[in-house]
Coordinates of C-alpha atoms and ligand atoms in Angstrom, one line a residue:
M90 CA -57.1 146.5 161.1
K91 CA -54.8 144.0 159.9
K92 CA -57.5 141.4 159.5
N93 CA -60.2 143.9 157.7
I94 CA -57.0 144.3 155.4
K95 CA -56.2 140.6 154.6
I96 CA -60.5 140.0 154.3
L97 CA -60.6 143.4 152.0
K98 CA -57.8 142.0 149.2
K99 CA -58.8 138.5 149.1
K100 CA -61.9 140.0 148.4
L101 CA -60.7 142.6 145.8
K102 CA -58.5 139.7 144.5
N103 CA -61.4 137.6 143.4
Y104 CA -63.6 140.3 142.1
S105 CA -64.0 139.5 138.6
Y106 CA -64.3 143.1 137.4
N107 CA -61.8 144.7 135.5
P108 CA -59.6 147.5 137.6
K109 CA -58.2 148.5 134.3
L110 CA -61.4 149.2 132.8
K111 CA -60.8 153.5 132.2
E112 CA -62.9 155.9 130.0
E113 CA -62.0 159.4 129.3
C114 CA -65.4 160.4 127.5
G115 CA -67.8 162.6 126.3
V116 CA -70.7 163.8 128.1
F117 CA -74.0 166.4 127.2
G118 CA -77.0 167.1 128.3
V119 CA -79.7 169.8 127.2
S120 CA -82.9 170.8 128.7
N121 CA -86.1 172.2 127.8
S122 CA -86.1 171.5 123.6
K123 CA -88.2 170.8 121.0
D124 CA -84.9 169.4 119.2
A125 CA -83.3 167.5 122.2
A126 CA -82.0 164.3 120.6
A127 CA -80.9 166.1 117.9
L128 CA -79.1 168.8 119.6
T129 CA -77.5 165.6 121.8
A130 CA -76.5 163.9 118.3
L131 CA -74.8 167.3 117.5
G132 CA -72.9 167.7 120.6
L133 CA -71.9 164.4 120.9
H134 CA -70.4 164.6 117.4
A135 CA -68.5 167.6 118.3
L136 CA -67.1 165.4 121.1
Q137 CA -66.4 162.4 118.9
H138 CA -62.8 162.9 119.7
R139 CA -63.2 162.0 123.6
G140 CA -64.6 158.5 122.5
Q141 CA -65.3 156.4 119.6
E142 CA -65.7 153.2 120.8
G143 CA -69.8 153.9 121.4
C144 CA -72.0 156.3 122.1
G145 CA -75.8 156.7 123.0
I146 CA -78.6 159.1 124.2
V147 CA -81.4 159.2 126.6
T148 CA -84.7 161.0 126.6
F149 CA -87.6 161.9 128.8
D150 CA -91.0 163.7 127.7
G151 CA -92.3 163.9 130.7
K152 CA -93.9 160.5 130.8
N153 CA -91.4 158.1 129.4
Y154 CA -87.5 157.3 128.7
Y155 CA -86.6 156.6 125.5
S156 CA -82.9 154.8 125.0
E157 CA -80.9 154.0 121.8
K158 CA -77.4 152.8 122.3
R159 CA -74.9 151.9 119.1
F160 CA -71.3 151.0 118.6
G161 CA -69.1 153.5 116.7
L162 CA -69.4 156.9 116.0
V163 CA -72.1 159.5 116.1
G164 CA -72.5 160.5 112.5
D165 CA -72.6 156.9 111.0
N166 CA -75.5 155.7 114.2
F167 CA -77.5 159.0 114.9
N168 CA -77.7 160.8 111.4
K169 CA -80.6 158.1 110.6
E170 CA -83.9 160.1 111.0
K171 CA -85.3 156.8 112.2
V172 CA -83.0 156.6 115.6
L173 CA -83.5 160.1 116.2
K174 CA -87.5 160.0 115.8
N175 CA -87.3 156.9 118.5
L176 CA -85.8 159.7 121.0
V177 CA -89.0 161.7 121.9
G178 CA -88.9 164.5 124.5
N179 CA -87.4 167.9 125.4
Y180 CA -85.1 166.5 127.7
A181 CA -82.2 164.7 126.6
I182 CA -78.5 163.4 128.1
G183 CA -75.7 161.7 125.7
H184 CA -72.7 159.8 126.1
N185 CA -69.6 158.9 123.8
R186 CA -67.5 156.2 125.1
Y187 CA -63.7 155.1 125.1
S188 CA -62.8 152.4 126.8
T189 CA -59.1 150.9 126.7
T190 CA -59.4 147.1 128.4
G191 CA -62.1 145.5 129.4
E192 CA -65.4 144.8 128.2
N193 CA -66.6 146.5 124.9
T194 CA -70.2 145.6 124.9
L195 CA -73.6 147.1 124.2
R196 CA -74.5 147.2 128.0
N197 CA -71.5 149.4 129.0
I198 CA -72.3 151.6 126.6
Q199 CA -74.2 154.1 128.2
P200 CA -76.1 156.8 129.5
F201 CA -77.4 154.0 132.1
F202 CA -80.6 154.0 133.2
A203 CA -82.2 152.9 136.3
D204 CA -85.8 153.3 138.1
T205 CA -85.6 154.1 140.9
N206 CA -88.2 155.1 143.8
A207 CA -88.2 158.5 143.4
G208 CA -88.4 157.9 139.3
G209 CA -86.4 157.4 136.5
I210 CA -82.8 158.5 135.9
G211 CA -80.2 158.3 133.5
V212 CA -76.6 158.9 134.0
S213 CA -73.6 159.8 131.5
H214 CA -69.8 159.6 133.1
N215 CA -66.8 161.1 132.0
G216 CA -63.9 160.0 134.4
N217 CA -63.3 157.0 136.6
L218 CA -63.9 156.2 139.9
T219 CA -61.1 155.8 142.6
N220 CA -63.0 153.7 145.2
S221 CA -65.7 152.3 142.8
I222 CA -64.8 148.2 143.3
T223 CA -64.6 148.9 147.3
L224 CA -68.2 150.1 147.0
R225 CA -69.2 147.7 144.1
N226 CA -67.8 145.1 146.5
K227 CA -70.1 146.6 149.5
L228 CA -73.1 146.6 147.3
V229 CA -73.1 143.4 146.0
E230 CA -73.0 142.0 149.3
D231 CA -76.0 144.1 150.4
G232 CA -77.8 142.4 147.6
A233 CA -77.2 144.5 144.4
I234 CA -77.2 143.5 141.2
F235 CA -75.2 144.6 138.7
H236 CA -75.7 144.5 134.4
T237 CA -72.8 146.3 133.4
T238 CA -68.6 146.5 134.5
S239 CA -68.5 149.8 134.2
D240 CA -68.1 152.3 137.4
T241 CA -70.6 154.5 136.6
E242 CA -73.1 151.8 137.3
T243 CA -72.1 152.2 141.0
I244 CA -72.9 155.9 140.9
V245 CA -76.3 154.6 140.1
Q246 CA -77.0 152.2 142.5
L247 CA -76.0 154.5 145.0
I248 CA -78.5 157.1 144.1
A249 CA -81.1 154.2 143.9
K250 CA -80.1 152.9 147.5
S251 CA -80.6 156.1 148.9
K252 CA -83.1 156.8 151.1
R253 CA -83.5 160.5 150.7
N254 CA -86.9 161.7 148.9
K255 CA -85.7 164.1 146.6
T256 CA -83.8 163.0 143.7
I257 CA -81.2 165.4 143.8
D258 CA -80.6 164.6 147.4
K259 CA -80.5 161.0 146.3
V260 CA -77.7 162.5 144.1
I261 CA -75.9 164.4 146.4
D262 CA -75.9 161.2 148.8
A263 CA -74.0 159.0 146.5
L264 CA -71.6 162.0 145.8
F265 CA -70.3 161.8 149.2
Q266 CA -69.3 158.2 148.7
I267 CA -67.7 158.0 145.4
Q268 CA -64.0 159.5 144.8
G269 CA -62.0 160.2 142.1
G270 CA -62.2 162.0 138.8
Y271 CA -65.8 162.9 137.1
A272 CA -68.2 164.9 135.6
L273 CA -71.9 163.4 135.1
V274 CA -74.9 164.9 133.5
M275 CA -77.9 163.4 134.9
L276 CA -81.8 163.5 133.6
T277 CA -84.4 162.8 136.0
Q278 CA -88.3 163.6 135.5
N279 CA -87.9 167.0 134.2
T280 CA -84.7 167.3 136.1
L281 CA -81.1 167.8 134.2
I282 CA -78.3 167.5 136.4
G283 CA -74.2 168.3 135.8
V284 CA -71.9 167.5 138.7
R285 CA -68.1 168.0 138.7
D286 CA -65.6 166.3 140.9
P287 CA -64.6 168.3 144.1
Y288 CA -61.3 169.1 142.7
G289 CA -62.9 169.7 139.3
I290 CA -60.1 167.2 137.5
R291 CA -62.5 166.3 134.5
P292 CA -64.4 169.0 132.8
L293 CA -67.9 170.5 132.6
V294 CA -69.5 173.6 131.2
I295 CA -72.7 174.9 131.1
G296 CA -74.5 176.7 127.8
K297 CA -77.3 178.6 126.5
I298 CA -79.9 178.0 123.9
K299 CA -82.8 180.1 123.5
D300 CA -84.6 178.8 126.6
S301 CA -82.6 175.5 126.8
Y302 CA -80.2 175.2 129.1
V303 CA -76.7 172.1 127.8
F304 CA -74.2 170.4 130.3
T305 CA -71.2 169.1 128.5
S306 CA -67.4 168.0 128.7
E307 CA -66.3 170.9 126.1
T308 CA -67.4 174.5 124.7
C309 CA -66.8 173.0 121.2
A310 CA -70.3 171.0 122.3
L311 CA -71.9 174.4 122.4
D312 CA -70.1 176.0 119.3
I313 CA -71.8 173.1 116.9
I314 CA -75.6 174.0 118.2
G315 CA -75.2 177.6 118.6
A316 CA -75.8 177.7 122.4
K317 CA -73.7 180.4 124.8
Y318 CA -70.8 179.6 126.8
I319 CA -72.0 180.2 130.2
R320 CA -69.4 179.2 132.4
D321 CA -67.9 176.0 133.9
V322 CA -69.4 173.9 136.5
E323 CA -67.2 174.7 139.4
N324 CA -65.0 171.9 141.1
G325 CA -67.5 170.1 143.5
E326 CA -70.4 171.7 142.8
V327 CA -73.6 170.4 141.5
V328 CA -75.9 172.1 138.9
Y329 CA -79.4 171.5 138.3
V330 CA -82.3 173.0 135.7
E331 CA -85.3 173.0 137.4
D332 CA -88.3 174.4 136.1
N333 CA -86.2 176.1 133.3
E334 CA -84.0 177.7 135.8
L335 CA -80.7 177.0 136.6
K336 CA -79.7 176.2 140.1
S337 CA -76.3 175.3 142.4
I338 CA -75.5 173.5 145.3
K339 CA -72.0 173.3 146.4
P340 CA -72.5 170.0 148.8
F341 CA -68.8 169.6 149.2
P342 CA -66.2 171.7 151.7
S343 CA -64.7 174.3 149.7
R344 CA -61.4 174.2 147.9
K345 CA -59.4 175.3 145.2
V346 CA -60.1 173.9 141.7
R347 CA -57.6 171.3 140.3
P348 CA -58.2 170.7 136.1
C349 CA -56.8 167.8 134.8
V350 CA -53.4 169.3 132.7
F351 CA -53.5 166.5 130.2
E352 CA -57.1 168.2 128.9
Y353 CA -54.4 171.0 128.3
I354 CA -51.9 169.0 126.5
Y355 CA -53.6 166.4 124.9
F356 CA -57.3 165.9 125.4
A357 CA -59.4 168.9 124.6
R358 CA -60.4 169.8 121.2
P359 CA -58.2 172.8 120.3
D360 CA -60.7 175.3 119.3
S361 CA -62.8 174.4 123.4
L362 CA -61.8 176.8 126.0
L363 CA -60.3 175.9 129.2
G364 CA -60.2 178.2 131.8
G365 CA -61.4 181.0 129.6
K366 CA -58.8 180.5 126.7
S367 CA -58.4 177.8 123.9
A368 CA -56.8 174.6 124.4
Y369 CA -55.0 175.8 121.6
E370 CA -54.0 178.8 122.5
H371 CA -52.2 176.9 125.7
R372 CA -50.6 174.5 123.4
K373 CA -48.7 177.1 121.5
N374 CA -48.2 178.7 124.7
F375 CA -46.0 175.0 125.8
G376 CA -44.3 175.1 122.4
I377 CA -43.6 179.3 122.9
E378 CA -41.7 177.8 126.4
L379 CA -40.3 174.7 124.9
A380 CA -38.1 176.9 122.3
K381 CA -37.4 179.4 125.6
E382 CA -35.8 176.0 127.1
N383 CA -34.5 174.3 124.2
K384 CA -33.3 177.2 121.4
I385 CA -32.0 174.7 118.9
D386 CA -30.4 175.3 115.8
G387 CA -32.8 173.3 112.6
D388 CA -33.8 173.9 108.8
I389 CA -37.5 173.2 109.5
I390 CA -40.0 172.6 113.0
V391 CA -41.9 169.3 112.1
P392 CA -45.2 168.6 114.0
V393 CA -46.7 165.6 114.6
P394 CA -50.0 165.9 113.4
D395 CA -52.4 166.9 114.7
S396 CA -51.6 166.6 118.3
G397 CA -48.2 168.5 118.0
N398 CA -49.6 171.4 115.4
A399 CA -50.1 173.9 118.0
A400 CA -47.2 173.6 119.8
A401 CA -45.0 173.3 116.7
L402 CA -46.7 176.2 115.5
G403 CA -45.7 178.8 118.7
F404 CA -42.0 176.8 118.7
A405 CA -41.7 177.9 115.4
Q406 CA -43.2 181.4 116.0
Y407 CA -41.1 182.2 118.9
L408 CA -37.4 181.4 117.2
G409 CA -38.9 182.6 113.4
K410 CA -38.0 179.4 111.8
N411 CA -40.0 177.8 109.1
F412 CA -42.9 175.4 110.1
E413 CA -43.2 172.8 107.6
L414 CA -46.2 170.0 107.0
G415 CA -42.9 167.0 107.0
L416 CA -45.9 164.2 108.0
I417 CA -49.1 164.2 106.4
R418 CA -52.1 162.7 108.0
N419 CA -54.6 160.2 106.7
H420 CA -57.6 161.5 108.5
Y421 CA -59.7 158.5 107.8
V422 CA -58.2 156.6 111.4
G423 CA -59.2 157.2 115.0
R424 CA -56.7 157.9 117.5
T425 CA -53.9 155.1 117.8
F426 CA -54.7 154.7 121.4
I427 CA -58.3 154.1 120.2
E428 CA -56.9 150.1 119.6
P429 CA -56.2 148.4 122.3
S430 CA -53.2 146.1 122.0
Q431 CA -49.9 147.3 121.3
K432 CA -49.3 145.5 118.5
I433 CA -52.3 147.4 116.4
R434 CA -51.6 150.5 118.2
S435 CA -48.1 150.7 116.5
L436 CA -49.4 149.7 113.2
G437 CA -52.2 152.4 113.8
V438 CA -49.1 155.2 113.7
K439 CA -48.0 153.6 109.9
L440 CA -51.9 154.2 108.9
K441 CA -52.0 157.2 109.8
L442 CA -48.9 159.0 109.1
N443 CA -46.9 159.2 105.9
A444 CA -43.9 161.6 105.7
N445 CA -43.8 164.7 103.1
K446 CA -40.6 163.4 101.5
S447 CA -39.9 166.7 99.3
T448 CA -39.9 168.7 102.9
I449 CA -38.3 166.9 104.3
K450 CA -35.4 165.4 102.4
N451 CA -31.8 167.0 103.7
K452 CA -33.5 168.7 106.4
K453 CA -32.2 168.9 110.1
I454 CA -35.4 168.5 111.8
I455 CA -37.0 169.5 114.7
L456 CA -40.4 167.2 115.3
I457 CA -42.9 168.5 118.2
D458 CA -45.4 166.2 119.6
D459 CA -47.3 167.1 122.5
S460 CA -46.5 164.4 124.8
L461 CA -44.7 161.0 125.3
V462 CA -46.5 158.0 126.4
R463 CA -45.0 154.5 125.5
G464 CA -42.8 155.9 122.7
T465 CA -44.5 154.1 120.0
T466 CA -45.5 157.4 117.7
S467 CA -42.0 159.1 118.4
H468 CA -40.1 155.8 117.2
K469 CA -42.1 155.2 114.3
I470 CA -41.7 158.5 113.3
V471 CA -38.3 159.2 113.7
K472 CA -37.6 156.0 111.5
M473 CA -40.1 157.2 108.6
L474 CA -38.3 160.5 108.3
Y475 CA -34.5 159.3 108.4
D476 CA -36.1 156.6 105.7
A477 CA -37.3 159.5 104.1
G478 CA -34.1 161.0 103.7
A479 CA -33.9 163.6 106.7
K480 CA -30.8 164.7 107.6
E481 CA -31.1 164.7 111.9
V482 CA -33.9 164.3 113.7
H483 CA -34.5 166.3 117.0
V484 CA -37.5 165.3 119.1
K485 CA -38.9 168.2 121.2
I486 CA -42.1 166.9 123.5
A487 CA -44.3 170.0 124.7
C488 CA -44.8 168.4 127.8
P489 CA -42.9 167.2 130.8
E490 CA -42.0 163.5 131.1
I491 CA -45.3 161.2 131.8
R492 CA -43.8 159.0 134.3
Y493 CA -46.6 157.7 136.6
P494 CA -50.3 156.2 135.2
D495 CA -53.4 157.9 135.7
F496 CA -56.7 156.9 137.4
Y497 CA -58.9 160.0 137.1
G498 CA -59.9 158.6 133.3
V499 CA -57.5 159.4 131.3
D500 CA -55.9 156.5 129.1
T501 CA -52.1 156.1 130.3
P502 CA -50.8 152.8 130.6
T503 CA -49.0 151.0 134.1
K504 CA -45.9 152.6 135.2
K505 CA -44.0 149.5 133.6
E506 CA -45.2 150.8 130.0
L507 CA -44.6 154.5 130.9
L508 CA -41.2 155.1 129.1
A509 CA -40.0 157.8 131.0
A510 CA -41.3 155.9 134.3
N511 CA -38.3 153.1 133.2
K512 CA -35.9 155.1 130.9
S513 CA -33.2 158.2 131.0
N514 CA -33.4 160.6 128.6
D515 CA -30.7 159.2 126.5
E516 CA -32.2 156.1 126.7
I517 CA -35.2 157.0 125.3
C518 CA -33.6 159.3 122.8
E519 CA -31.8 156.0 121.8
Y520 CA -34.7 154.0 121.6
I521 CA -36.8 156.8 119.5
G522 CA -33.8 156.8 117.4
A523 CA -33.7 160.5 117.6
K524 CA -30.2 162.9 117.7
S525 CA -31.4 164.7 120.7
L526 CA -34.6 164.7 122.7
D527 CA -35.9 167.5 125.0
F528 CA -39.2 167.7 127.4
L529 CA -40.9 170.9 128.2
S530 CA -40.0 171.3 132.2
I531 CA -42.8 171.5 134.9
D532 CA -42.0 175.0 135.6
G533 CA -42.1 176.1 131.7
M534 CA -45.4 174.3 131.5
Y535 CA -46.7 176.1 134.4
K536 CA -45.1 179.4 133.1
A537 CA -47.1 178.6 129.9
M538 CA -50.5 178.3 130.8
G539 CA -50.1 181.8 132.9
F540 CA -48.4 180.8 136.4
K541 CA -45.1 182.0 137.9
K542 CA -44.5 178.6 138.9
R543 CA -46.2 175.3 140.2
D544 CA -47.5 175.9 143.7
N545 CA -46.0 173.2 145.3
T546 CA -48.3 173.2 148.7
Y547 CA -51.5 173.7 146.3
P548 CA -50.5 172.9 142.9
Q549 CA -52.8 174.6 140.7
L550 CA -53.4 172.0 138.2
T551 CA -53.7 168.1 138.8
D552 CA -50.4 167.4 137.2
H553 CA -49.7 163.5 138.9
Y554 CA -48.1 162.2 135.5
F555 CA -45.4 164.4 135.8
T556 CA -45.0 164.5 139.4
G557 CA -46.6 161.4 140.7
D558 CA -48.8 164.3 143.1
Y559 CA -52.5 162.3 142.9
P560 CA -55.1 164.6 144.8
V561 CA -57.1 161.7 145.4
K562 CA -56.0 158.7 146.4
P563 CA -56.2 155.6 143.8
I564 CA -57.6 153.6 146.6
D565 CA -59.0 150.6 143.9
E566 CA -55.8 149.6 142.0
L567 CA -53.7 147.2 142.5
G568 CA -50.4 145.1 141.8
D569 CA -47.0 145.9 142.1
D570 CA -46.7 149.5 140.0
K571 CA -50.2 150.8 141.3
I572 CA -50.8 152.1 144.3
T573 CA -52.5 149.5 146.5
Q574 CA -55.4 149.2 148.9
L575 CA -52.6 148.8 152.0
S576 CA -51.3 152.2 151.5
L577 CA -54.8 153.8 151.0
L578 CA -55.6 152.2 154.2
S579 CA -52.7 153.9 155.9
T580 CA -52.6 157.1 153.9
G581 CA -56.5 157.8 154.1
S582 CA -58.1 159.6 151.0
S583 CA -57.7 162.9 151.0
N584 CA -61.4 163.8 150.1
Ligands
AMP1683 P1 -46.6 156.8 122.2 O1 -46.9 156.8 121.1 O2 -47.6 156.3 123.6 O3 -45.6 157.8 123.2 O4 -48.5 158.1 122.9 C1 -48.2 159.6 122.2 C2 -48.8 160.0 121.3 O5 -49.6 159.7 121.8 C3 -49.1 161.7 121.1 O6 -48.6 161.6 119.6 C4 -50.2 161.7 121.8 O7 -50.6 162.8 121.0 C5 -50.6 160.6 121.8 N1 -51.6 160.3 123.0 C6 -51.0 160.7 124.5 N2 -52.1 160.4 125.5 C7 -52.9 159.8 124.8 C8 -54.0 159.5 125.3 N3 -54.4 159.1 126.7 N4 -54.9 158.6 124.8 C9 -54.6 159.2 123.2 N5 -53.6 159.5 122.6 C10 -52.6 160.0 123.5

């Protein structure tokens, strides 16, 4: 056993794949529509907030597959008649890519496509596999050649390698080998497939427009094309459209869903439905609970736009206080996190926001944001508000302290960079330069979502950011601040 661990560790050390590559992406797929490519481009446009680095569409016309991949935004790339004209066929899948570190090359832009002995297959993936390096090493040992540095290619290779006859069975074969948080939309010969991981960490919904089914990350992508929301894909469910009929398989042992709480806090677009309620409503409720926990006297409630808008509204409405736009956002720059280096990220805050001086001068301000990660945003904004004449700035964060990194596809930094993992509340408050600082409690967060409290035996959400409770052990992660391969071998995987 010890020898095996040593060999495995050595292999992982020598491995050139970048284990930090993480993606929080948008996926979309549509069946049976003569406008398949255009609908996919529109859907991806609605999901643009989930990834802005690259985008791609793969279509199938009953005989051939067609693929277009581009760097940058959907609107800049797929609005041209020329590009959409190349994407022939009634079936299409698409992908918006968001990567933080690692290679930003065209070959890493999805959907990925491969020819297997059961025909072609295109794959769009949102999430992160927690055992992809281990799987990849085994595949490479068996002679597989990888073309990309993305964990999604591991899924494609596993599907291609399966000895089963039907493509859907090959997919299920692959699913039993992968672990992590994932939502997949795949396209094979006239079959559209959607998969959500066994805990339902990453989101995936089903919609319908005329005779076409849609599988996508969020309901806002259904709204844009006028599709009706049917339901969420269940955790561990494989849905597919064959002969124009929606079919479902549940290959995994049944367990309760544990969606990622960060979709509710930050990622999903406010108008998207999560568990039957809009993300906007959830966020307003986080603000209401935050107000209940921290009844502080202030002149005005100011949101960090746009991430703190809904929580600040809930906070202000609950306390009957004035909600003011004390910060004005320039909408022509992306999210600060999109920039891979800390230096550029901190510049990004200045590019994005400016103090609305006349509103904040001499005011005691309650500043509300959805989350605090490295503290870059709060640090800059608090200074900006004081420089613009604010009397006092009190910061309220509409989620608990983020103390643990993510391994399921959300871009959180390592523990070293997470402010709340290394500093006390007072130290964070001093770092960001605020008069006071408060976070929503864990129970407050659960209450805001309609639960009595957190079920500590089987938590209703994937909330490791605050609790360190990882439903799937992150077995590939290496380094002092990560859970190591060694701990996996001793604890096993919960999957
Ligand atoms: P920070 O400035 O590092 O404290 O990050 C907090 C800010 O970034 C908040 O305004 C959030 O809305 C936003 N944010 C939090 N998590 C993420 C993420 N995973 N990706 C992009 N932005 C994020």
